[in-house]
Amino acid sequence: MSSSEHIRLSDPQADGSAKYLMSRVKEISKVGYAFGHQDATAYGMGWKNDGTRYKSDVNDVAGDFPAIYGFELGHLELGHAHNLDTVNFEMMANLIKTAHENGGIITLSWHPNNPSTKKSAWDPTPTVAHILEGGILHPKYLGCLNKIADFLKSLKTKSGESIPIVFRPYHEMNGSWFWWGHKNCTPNEFKQLWRETFHILTRNFEVHNLIFCYATDAITDKKEYLQFYPGDDFVDMLGIDLYHKKTTEEYVELLNDNLEILAEVAKLKNMPYALTEGGLEGVKIKDWWTAVLDKNISNKGLSWVLVWRNASPSHYFAPFEGQRSSLDFKKFKNLPHVLFLEEIANIK
Ligand code: BMA
């Protein structure tokens, strides 16, 4: 059994819910690792939640829901009712509440539009310097964070307790596809962006239910992992996003090599860590879950692995009924060290 009494988070005013979540996250890796899915209950193959049901492709196949629930905040900063992947924010808040009340863990990513050009997060036009304190777009950025803060603070249980969140902003910054990424801003600008965002959320807007997670894309070494790291006072947890894009051999090497580096950094910092995004698009390999994924991540000390969203027949990462890896996914689910909702709910 864990105790959150001695947990310290980067936000000195972090509330009890965030501390308790941190103790659970640490506890998980002592037992195994948890399974997560992005937008698990928002939509899946051939269905979209209209707010009237609670369903997930993962549950349809494996007979249990994921332990970790990824949701995405992109376009909340614009005041839109739906995120960039057409998920309604009010419904998302309800799905978050249910997942939390069931004992699941919530992690939020954020693909904000480029504040300078108003185009997507993938518009690399340099903008970070403009949104920092003193920059021409700083007031606008404060407005964006105000909306994010309001949403985060609105996440409460039926009895009014705050719902803790693993917040994973500005991810994959070592790649250059996002406006906050490598080459589109300097490491110092990135670090400043992270620190200011941290202070604005926690001090100005008094958001205290967050665990801050720093997550890169695939790396070549420890130096690359830490190139944009804002400092131990601003981070609680570490992550890395690793997708199976090329051959199995290449992915096996990537998992082993990158997760070893991640574990080394995390152990030095005494932080929990996770494979914060991953998967094989279309899960084309029948026994991918046990033969590729579990085989290469089970002994790495991870708290979880989260596979990306089941968006469409050409963009999905978890099985659904009849999908070719379904049988293997059930085997994966039944492995004693692989934790789905029922098992994680018992980790107190
Ligand atoms: C990417 C893709 C996009 C999506 C984005 C944010 O990996 O899935 O289609 O908009 O994540 O969820």
Short mmCIF file of C-alpha atoms and ligand atoms in Angstrom, two decimals:
data_model
loop_
_atom_site.label_atom_id
_atom_site.label_comp_id
_atom_site.label_asym_id
_atom_site.label_seq_id
_atom_site.Cartn_x
_atom_site.Cartn_y
_atom_site.Cartn_z
CA MET A 1 0.00 0.00 0.00
CA SER A 2 1.28 3.39 -0.86
CA SER A 3 1.25 6.52 1.20
CA SER A 4 1.21 10.00 -0.24
CA GLU A 5 2.37 11.67 2.96
CA HIS A 6 5.96 11.98 1.86
CA ILE A 7 5.28 12.81 -1.77
CA ARG A 8 6.70 16.12 -2.97
CA LEU A 9 5.64 17.56 -6.29
CA SER A 10 7.14 20.42 -8.26
CA ASP A 11 4.08 22.53 -7.49
CA PRO A 12 4.61 23.35 -3.81
CA GLN A 13 0.86 23.78 -3.43
CA ALA A 14 -0.08 20.53 -5.18
CA ASP A 15 -3.25 19.20 -3.63
CA GLY A 16 -3.79 15.85 -1.94
CA SER A 17 -5.28 14.33 -5.07
CA ALA A 18 -2.13 15.04 -7.11
CA LYS A 19 0.12 13.66 -4.38
CA TYR A 20 -1.99 10.55 -4.09
CA LEU A 21 -1.88 10.06 -7.85
CA MET A 22 1.90 10.36 -7.75
CA SER A 23 2.12 7.68 -5.08
CA ARG A 24 -0.08 5.39 -7.18
CA VAL A 25 2.00 6.02 -10.31
CA LYS A 26 5.14 5.05 -8.39
CA GLU A 27 3.42 2.01 -6.91
CA ILE A 28 2.35 0.68 -10.32
CA SER A 29 5.89 0.05 -11.52
CA LYS A 30 6.53 -2.18 -8.51
CA VAL A 31 3.75 -4.51 -9.68
CA GLY A 32 4.07 -4.24 -13.47
CA TYR A 33 2.98 -1.63 -15.96
CA ALA A 34 -0.41 -0.23 -16.81
CA PHE A 35 -2.03 -0.17 -20.24
CA GLY A 36 -3.37 3.06 -21.67
CA HIS A 37 -5.23 4.20 -24.77
CA GLN A 38 -5.69 7.70 -26.19
CA ASP A 39 -9.36 8.75 -26.46
CA ALA A 40 -10.34 5.22 -25.36
CA THR A 41 -13.91 6.10 -24.48
CA ALA A 42 -14.44 9.02 -26.88
CA TYR A 43 -14.59 6.97 -30.09
CA GLY A 44 -13.31 3.82 -31.70
CA MET A 45 -13.50 1.83 -34.88
CA GLY A 46 -16.87 2.57 -36.44
CA TRP A 47 -18.38 4.41 -33.46
CA LYS A 48 -18.28 7.83 -31.86
CA ASN A 49 -19.48 8.63 -28.37
CA ASP A 50 -22.32 11.15 -28.32
CA GLY A 51 -22.17 11.34 -24.54
CA THR A 52 -24.81 8.71 -23.91
CA ARG A 53 -22.65 5.60 -23.53
CA TYR A 54 -19.50 4.29 -21.95
CA LYS A 55 -17.63 2.08 -24.38
CA SER A 56 -14.10 1.32 -25.54
CA ASP A 57 -12.62 -0.85 -28.28
CA VAL A 58 -10.13 -2.15 -25.71
CA ASN A 59 -12.94 -3.35 -23.44
CA ASP A 60 -14.83 -4.89 -26.35
CA VAL A 61 -11.79 -7.02 -27.19
CA ALA A 62 -10.20 -7.70 -23.80
CA GLY A 63 -13.13 -7.58 -21.40
CA ASP A 64 -11.67 -4.74 -19.36
CA PHE A 65 -11.08 -1.04 -19.84
CA PRO A 66 -7.66 0.59 -20.05
CA ALA A 67 -5.99 1.70 -16.82
CA ILE A 68 -4.63 4.91 -18.33
CA TYR A 69 -6.80 7.39 -20.27
CA GLY A 70 -5.20 9.88 -22.61
CA PHE A 71 -7.24 12.89 -23.70
CA GLU A 72 -6.21 15.87 -25.78
CA LEU A 73 -6.69 19.59 -25.08
CA GLY A 74 -5.82 21.06 -28.50
CA HIS A 75 -8.22 23.93 -29.43
CA LEU A 76 -9.42 24.40 -25.86
CA GLU A 77 -7.03 27.38 -25.84
CA LEU A 78 -9.13 28.88 -28.66
CA GLY A 79 -12.34 28.56 -26.69
CA HIS A 80 -13.73 25.91 -29.06
CA ALA A 81 -16.36 23.43 -27.93
CA HIS A 82 -14.53 20.52 -29.62
CA ASN A 83 -10.85 19.57 -29.67
CA LEU A 84 -8.79 19.21 -32.84
CA ASP A 85 -9.93 15.60 -33.14
CA THR A 86 -13.63 16.56 -32.83
CA VAL A 87 -14.06 15.47 -29.20
CA ASN A 88 -16.47 17.69 -27.31
CA PHE A 89 -14.82 19.13 -24.18
CA GLU A 90 -17.90 18.83 -22.00
CA MET A 91 -18.19 15.16 -22.90
CA MET A 92 -14.45 14.76 -22.35
CA ALA A 93 -14.81 16.15 -18.83
CA ASN A 94 -17.54 13.59 -18.14
CA LEU A 95 -15.45 10.75 -19.55
CA ILE A 96 -12.55 11.89 -17.38
CA LYS A 97 -14.79 11.87 -14.31
CA THR A 98 -16.04 8.36 -15.01
CA ALA A 99 -12.55 7.01 -15.72
CA HIS A 100 -11.28 8.57 -12.49
CA GLU A 101 -14.18 7.31 -10.41
CA ASN A 102 -13.56 3.82 -11.80
CA GLY A 103 -9.97 3.98 -10.53
CA GLY A 104 -8.28 4.91 -13.83
CA ILE A 105 -5.54 7.48 -14.35
CA ILE A 106 -5.92 10.46 -16.68
CA THR A 107 -3.17 12.01 -18.76
CA LEU A 108 -3.67 15.08 -20.94
CA SER A 109 -1.70 16.07 -24.01
CA TRP A 110 -2.00 19.44 -25.71
CA HIS A 111 -1.44 20.32 -29.37
CA PRO A 112 -2.12 24.09 -29.24
CA ASN A 113 -2.37 26.00 -32.50
CA ASN A 114 0.56 28.21 -33.44
CA PRO A 115 -0.20 31.48 -31.57
CA SER A 116 1.48 33.63 -34.26
CA THR A 117 -0.09 32.21 -37.40
CA LYS A 118 -3.22 30.65 -35.85
CA LYS A 119 -2.44 27.55 -37.91
CA SER A 120 -2.05 24.11 -36.32
CA ALA A 121 0.51 22.86 -33.80
CA TRP A 122 2.40 21.45 -36.79
CA ASP A 123 3.00 24.92 -38.24
CA PRO A 124 6.71 25.38 -37.41
CA THR A 125 6.73 29.19 -37.78
CA PRO A 126 8.83 30.41 -34.80
CA THR A 127 6.56 31.83 -32.10
CA VAL A 128 7.91 30.80 -28.69
CA ALA A 129 9.88 34.03 -28.13
CA HIS A 130 6.70 36.04 -28.78
CA ILE A 131 4.59 34.29 -26.18
CA LEU A 132 7.16 34.48 -23.37
CA GLU A 133 6.92 37.21 -20.75
CA GLY A 134 7.67 40.54 -22.44
CA GLY A 135 6.78 39.12 -25.85
CA ILE A 136 4.15 40.68 -28.04
CA LEU A 137 1.85 37.66 -27.77
CA HIS A 138 2.28 37.07 -24.04
CA PRO A 139 -1.13 38.54 -23.12
CA LYS A 140 -2.72 36.27 -25.70
CA TYR A 141 -0.86 33.28 -24.25
CA LEU A 142 -2.14 34.15 -20.77
CA GLY A 143 -5.65 34.04 -22.24
CA CYS A 144 -4.97 30.58 -23.69
CA LEU A 145 -3.69 29.26 -20.37
CA ASN A 146 -6.63 30.79 -18.56
CA LYS A 147 -8.95 28.55 -20.59
CA ILE A 148 -6.78 25.49 -19.96
CA ALA A 149 -6.70 26.30 -16.24
CA ASP A 150 -10.49 26.70 -16.04
CA PHE A 151 -10.97 23.28 -17.60
CA LEU A 152 -8.39 21.60 -15.35
CA LYS A 153 -9.90 23.16 -12.23
CA SER A 154 -13.41 22.15 -13.26
CA LEU A 155 -12.49 18.46 -13.11
CA LYS A 156 -14.16 17.36 -9.88
CA THR A 157 -15.74 14.18 -8.56
CA LYS A 158 -19.42 14.02 -7.60
CA SER A 159 -18.43 14.83 -4.06
CA GLY A 160 -16.42 17.86 -5.18
CA GLU A 161 -12.89 16.50 -4.85
CA SER A 162 -10.38 17.49 -7.49
CA ILE A 163 -9.42 14.94 -10.13
CA PRO A 164 -5.65 14.67 -10.54
CA ILE A 165 -4.11 14.78 -14.00
CA VAL A 166 -0.78 13.80 -15.50
CA PHE A 167 -0.25 16.87 -17.68
CA ARG A 168 2.10 16.32 -20.64
CA PRO A 169 2.39 19.58 -22.56
CA TYR A 170 4.92 20.48 -25.24
CA HIS A 171 5.83 16.87 -25.97
CA GLU A 172 8.23 15.55 -28.62
CA MET A 173 10.14 18.84 -28.47
CA ASN A 174 13.34 17.19 -29.73
CA GLY A 175 11.63 16.70 -33.07
CA SER A 176 11.02 19.71 -35.29
CA TRP A 177 7.39 19.14 -36.38
CA PHE A 178 5.75 21.31 -33.69
CA TRP A 179 6.18 25.08 -33.26
CA TRP A 180 7.72 24.42 -29.82
CA GLY A 181 10.15 21.88 -31.25
CA HIS A 182 13.84 21.74 -31.99
CA LYS A 183 14.96 24.28 -34.62
CA ASN A 184 11.73 26.28 -34.22
CA CYS A 185 12.91 27.63 -30.87
CA THR A 186 16.14 27.42 -28.88
CA PRO A 187 16.48 25.05 -25.91
CA ASN A 188 16.54 28.09 -23.62
CA GLU A 189 13.33 29.47 -25.11
CA PHE A 190 11.71 26.07 -24.67
CA LYS A 191 12.81 25.81 -21.04
CA GLN A 192 11.51 29.31 -20.40
CA LEU A 193 8.20 28.43 -22.05
CA TRP A 194 7.84 25.39 -19.79
CA ARG A 195 8.73 27.31 -16.62
CA GLU A 196 6.44 30.23 -17.40
CA THR A 197 3.60 27.85 -18.29
CA PHE A 198 4.18 26.03 -15.00
CA HIS A 199 4.12 29.28 -13.00
CA ILE A 200 1.13 30.76 -14.81
CA LEU A 201 -0.94 27.61 -14.26
CA THR A 202 0.05 27.00 -10.66
CA ARG A 203 0.55 30.57 -9.34
CA ASN A 204 -1.60 32.90 -11.47
CA PHE A 205 -4.47 30.50 -12.06
CA GLU A 206 -4.05 28.30 -8.98
CA VAL A 207 -4.22 24.92 -10.69
CA HIS A 208 -2.98 22.40 -8.13
CA ASN A 209 -4.15 19.01 -9.39
CA LEU A 210 -1.29 18.35 -11.82
CA ILE A 211 1.66 16.04 -12.16
CA PHE A 212 3.93 17.60 -14.79
CA CYS A 213 5.31 15.12 -17.31
CA TYR A 214 8.23 15.92 -19.63
CA ALA A 215 8.22 13.65 -22.69
CA THR A 216 10.47 13.60 -25.73
CA ASP A 217 10.26 11.73 -28.99
CA ALA A 218 12.83 9.01 -29.78
CA ILE A 219 16.36 10.04 -28.83
CA THR A 220 19.89 9.03 -29.72
CA ASP A 221 21.36 9.60 -26.26
CA LYS A 222 20.87 11.02 -22.76
CA LYS A 223 22.10 14.43 -23.86
CA GLU A 224 19.33 14.65 -26.43
CA TYR A 225 16.77 13.58 -23.82
CA LEU A 226 17.84 16.41 -21.51
CA GLN A 227 18.47 19.09 -24.11
CA PHE A 228 15.15 20.82 -23.44
CA TYR A 229 14.65 19.68 -19.84
CA PRO A 230 13.44 22.67 -17.82
CA GLY A 231 14.76 21.48 -14.44
CA ASP A 232 13.75 19.22 -11.57
CA ASP A 233 11.71 21.99 -9.98
CA PHE A 234 9.28 21.97 -12.91
CA VAL A 235 8.88 18.27 -13.68
CA ASP A 236 7.47 15.33 -11.72
CA MET A 237 7.50 12.50 -14.19
CA LEU A 238 9.35 11.52 -17.38
CA GLY A 239 8.15 10.04 -20.64
CA ILE A 240 9.11 9.15 -24.13
CA ASP A 241 7.06 8.58 -27.31
CA LEU A 242 8.18 5.61 -29.38
CA TYR A 243 6.28 4.37 -32.41
CA HIS A 244 6.88 1.21 -34.42
CA LYS A 245 7.36 2.90 -37.81
CA LYS A 246 9.97 0.81 -39.55
CA THR A 247 10.96 -2.82 -39.11
CA THR A 248 10.35 -4.89 -35.99
CA GLU A 249 14.12 -5.18 -35.50
CA GLU A 250 14.44 -1.41 -35.55
CA TYR A 251 11.58 -1.00 -33.04
CA VAL A 252 12.98 -3.64 -30.72
CA GLU A 253 16.29 -1.84 -30.70
CA LEU A 254 14.60 1.52 -30.18
CA LEU A 255 12.54 0.26 -27.24
CA ASN A 256 15.51 -1.34 -25.54
CA ASP A 257 17.94 1.43 -26.16
CA ASN A 258 15.64 4.42 -25.49
CA LEU A 259 13.88 2.93 -22.46
CA GLU A 260 17.23 2.15 -20.91
CA ILE A 261 18.24 5.81 -21.25
CA LEU A 262 14.87 6.94 -19.91
CA ALA A 263 15.20 4.60 -16.92
CA GLU A 264 18.71 5.85 -16.21
CA VAL A 265 17.64 9.51 -16.21
CA ALA A 266 14.49 8.77 -14.19
CA LYS A 267 16.37 6.80 -11.56
CA LEU A 268 18.87 9.61 -11.11
CA LYS A 269 15.98 12.00 -10.61
CA ASN A 270 13.91 9.56 -8.58
CA MET A 271 10.92 10.11 -10.88
CA PRO A 272 8.44 7.59 -12.31
CA TYR A 273 8.47 7.19 -16.08
CA ALA A 274 6.29 5.89 -18.87
CA LEU A 275 6.10 5.09 -22.55
CA THR A 276 3.77 8.05 -22.98
CA GLU A 277 2.84 7.36 -26.63
CA GLY A 278 3.48 4.42 -28.86
CA GLY A 279 2.11 1.68 -30.99
CA LEU A 280 2.10 0.15 -34.40
CA GLU A 281 -0.37 1.87 -36.71
CA GLY A 282 -2.92 -0.67 -37.90
CA VAL A 283 -1.41 -3.38 -35.61
CA LYS A 284 -0.48 -5.37 -38.68
CA ILE A 285 1.49 -8.00 -36.71
CA LYS A 286 -0.78 -10.64 -35.21
CA ASP A 287 1.20 -11.23 -32.03
CA TRP A 288 2.57 -7.69 -31.72
CA TRP A 289 1.32 -7.20 -28.13
CA THR A 290 3.13 -10.12 -26.58
CA ALA A 291 5.98 -10.75 -29.02
CA VAL A 292 7.05 -7.19 -29.75
CA LEU A 293 5.65 -4.82 -27.13
CA ASP A 294 5.54 -6.76 -23.87
CA LYS A 295 8.66 -8.75 -24.62
CA ASN A 296 10.70 -5.59 -24.89
CA ILE A 297 9.16 -3.34 -22.25
CA SER A 298 8.20 -5.66 -19.39
CA ASN A 299 11.48 -5.37 -17.50
CA LYS A 300 12.06 -1.65 -17.95
CA GLY A 301 10.45 -0.24 -14.80
CA LEU A 302 7.76 1.68 -16.68
CA SER A 303 4.59 2.85 -14.97
CA TRP A 304 2.65 2.56 -18.20
CA VAL A 305 2.47 2.32 -21.95
CA LEU A 306 -0.17 4.31 -23.81
CA VAL A 307 -1.06 3.50 -27.40
CA TRP A 308 -2.47 6.21 -29.64
CA ARG A 309 -6.01 6.75 -30.84
CA ASN A 310 -8.40 4.58 -32.86
CA ALA A 311 -9.28 7.37 -35.25
CA SER A 312 -10.05 5.61 -38.52
CA PRO A 313 -9.36 2.45 -40.54
CA SER A 314 -6.04 3.96 -41.62
CA HIS A 315 -5.09 5.48 -38.25
CA TYR A 316 -5.58 3.18 -35.25
CA PHE A 317 -3.31 1.61 -32.63
CA ALA A 318 -5.52 -0.58 -30.41
CA PRO A 319 -7.43 -3.64 -31.58
CA PHE A 320 -11.20 -3.71 -32.00
CA GLU A 321 -13.52 -6.70 -32.40
CA GLY A 322 -12.32 -8.82 -35.31
CA GLN A 323 -9.01 -6.98 -35.69
CA ARG A 324 -6.15 -9.33 -36.49
CA SER A 325 -4.25 -8.87 -33.21
CA SER A 326 -7.31 -9.33 -30.97
CA LEU A 327 -6.45 -12.81 -29.73
CA ASP A 328 -2.93 -11.78 -28.84
CA PHE A 329 -4.26 -8.65 -27.14
CA LYS A 330 -6.33 -10.87 -24.83
CA LYS A 331 -3.19 -12.83 -23.96
CA PHE A 332 -1.41 -9.56 -23.34
CA LYS A 333 -4.23 -8.40 -21.07
CA ASN A 334 -4.00 -11.61 -19.07
CA LEU A 335 -0.27 -11.33 -18.40
CA PRO A 336 0.08 -10.91 -14.62
CA HIS A 337 2.28 -7.82 -14.90
CA VAL A 338 0.10 -6.03 -17.47
CA LEU A 339 -2.44 -3.92 -15.62
CA PHE A 340 -5.82 -2.93 -16.96
CA LEU A 341 -8.52 -0.99 -15.09
CA GLU A 342 -9.60 -3.71 -12.69
CA GLU A 343 -6.04 -4.30 -11.55
CA ILE A 344 -5.03 -0.69 -11.32
CA ALA A 345 -8.13 0.20 -9.32
CA ASN A 346 -6.68 -2.02 -6.59
CA ILE A 347 -3.45 -0.03 -6.48
CA LYS A 348 -4.30 2.44 -3.77
C1 BMA B 1 -1.54 12.80 -33.95
C2 BMA B 1 -2.56 12.28 -34.95
C3 BMA B 1 -3.45 13.44 -35.34
C4 BMA B 1 -4.07 14.09 -34.08
C5 BMA B 1 -3.00 14.42 -33.05
C6 BMA B 1 -3.58 14.91 -31.75
O1 BMA B 1 -0.65 11.80 -33.61
O2 BMA B 1 -3.33 11.26 -34.37
O3 BMA B 1 -4.48 12.97 -36.18
O4 BMA B 1 -4.78 15.24 -34.41
O5 BMA B 1 -2.20 13.29 -32.82
O6 BMA B 1 -4.40 13.96 -31.13
#
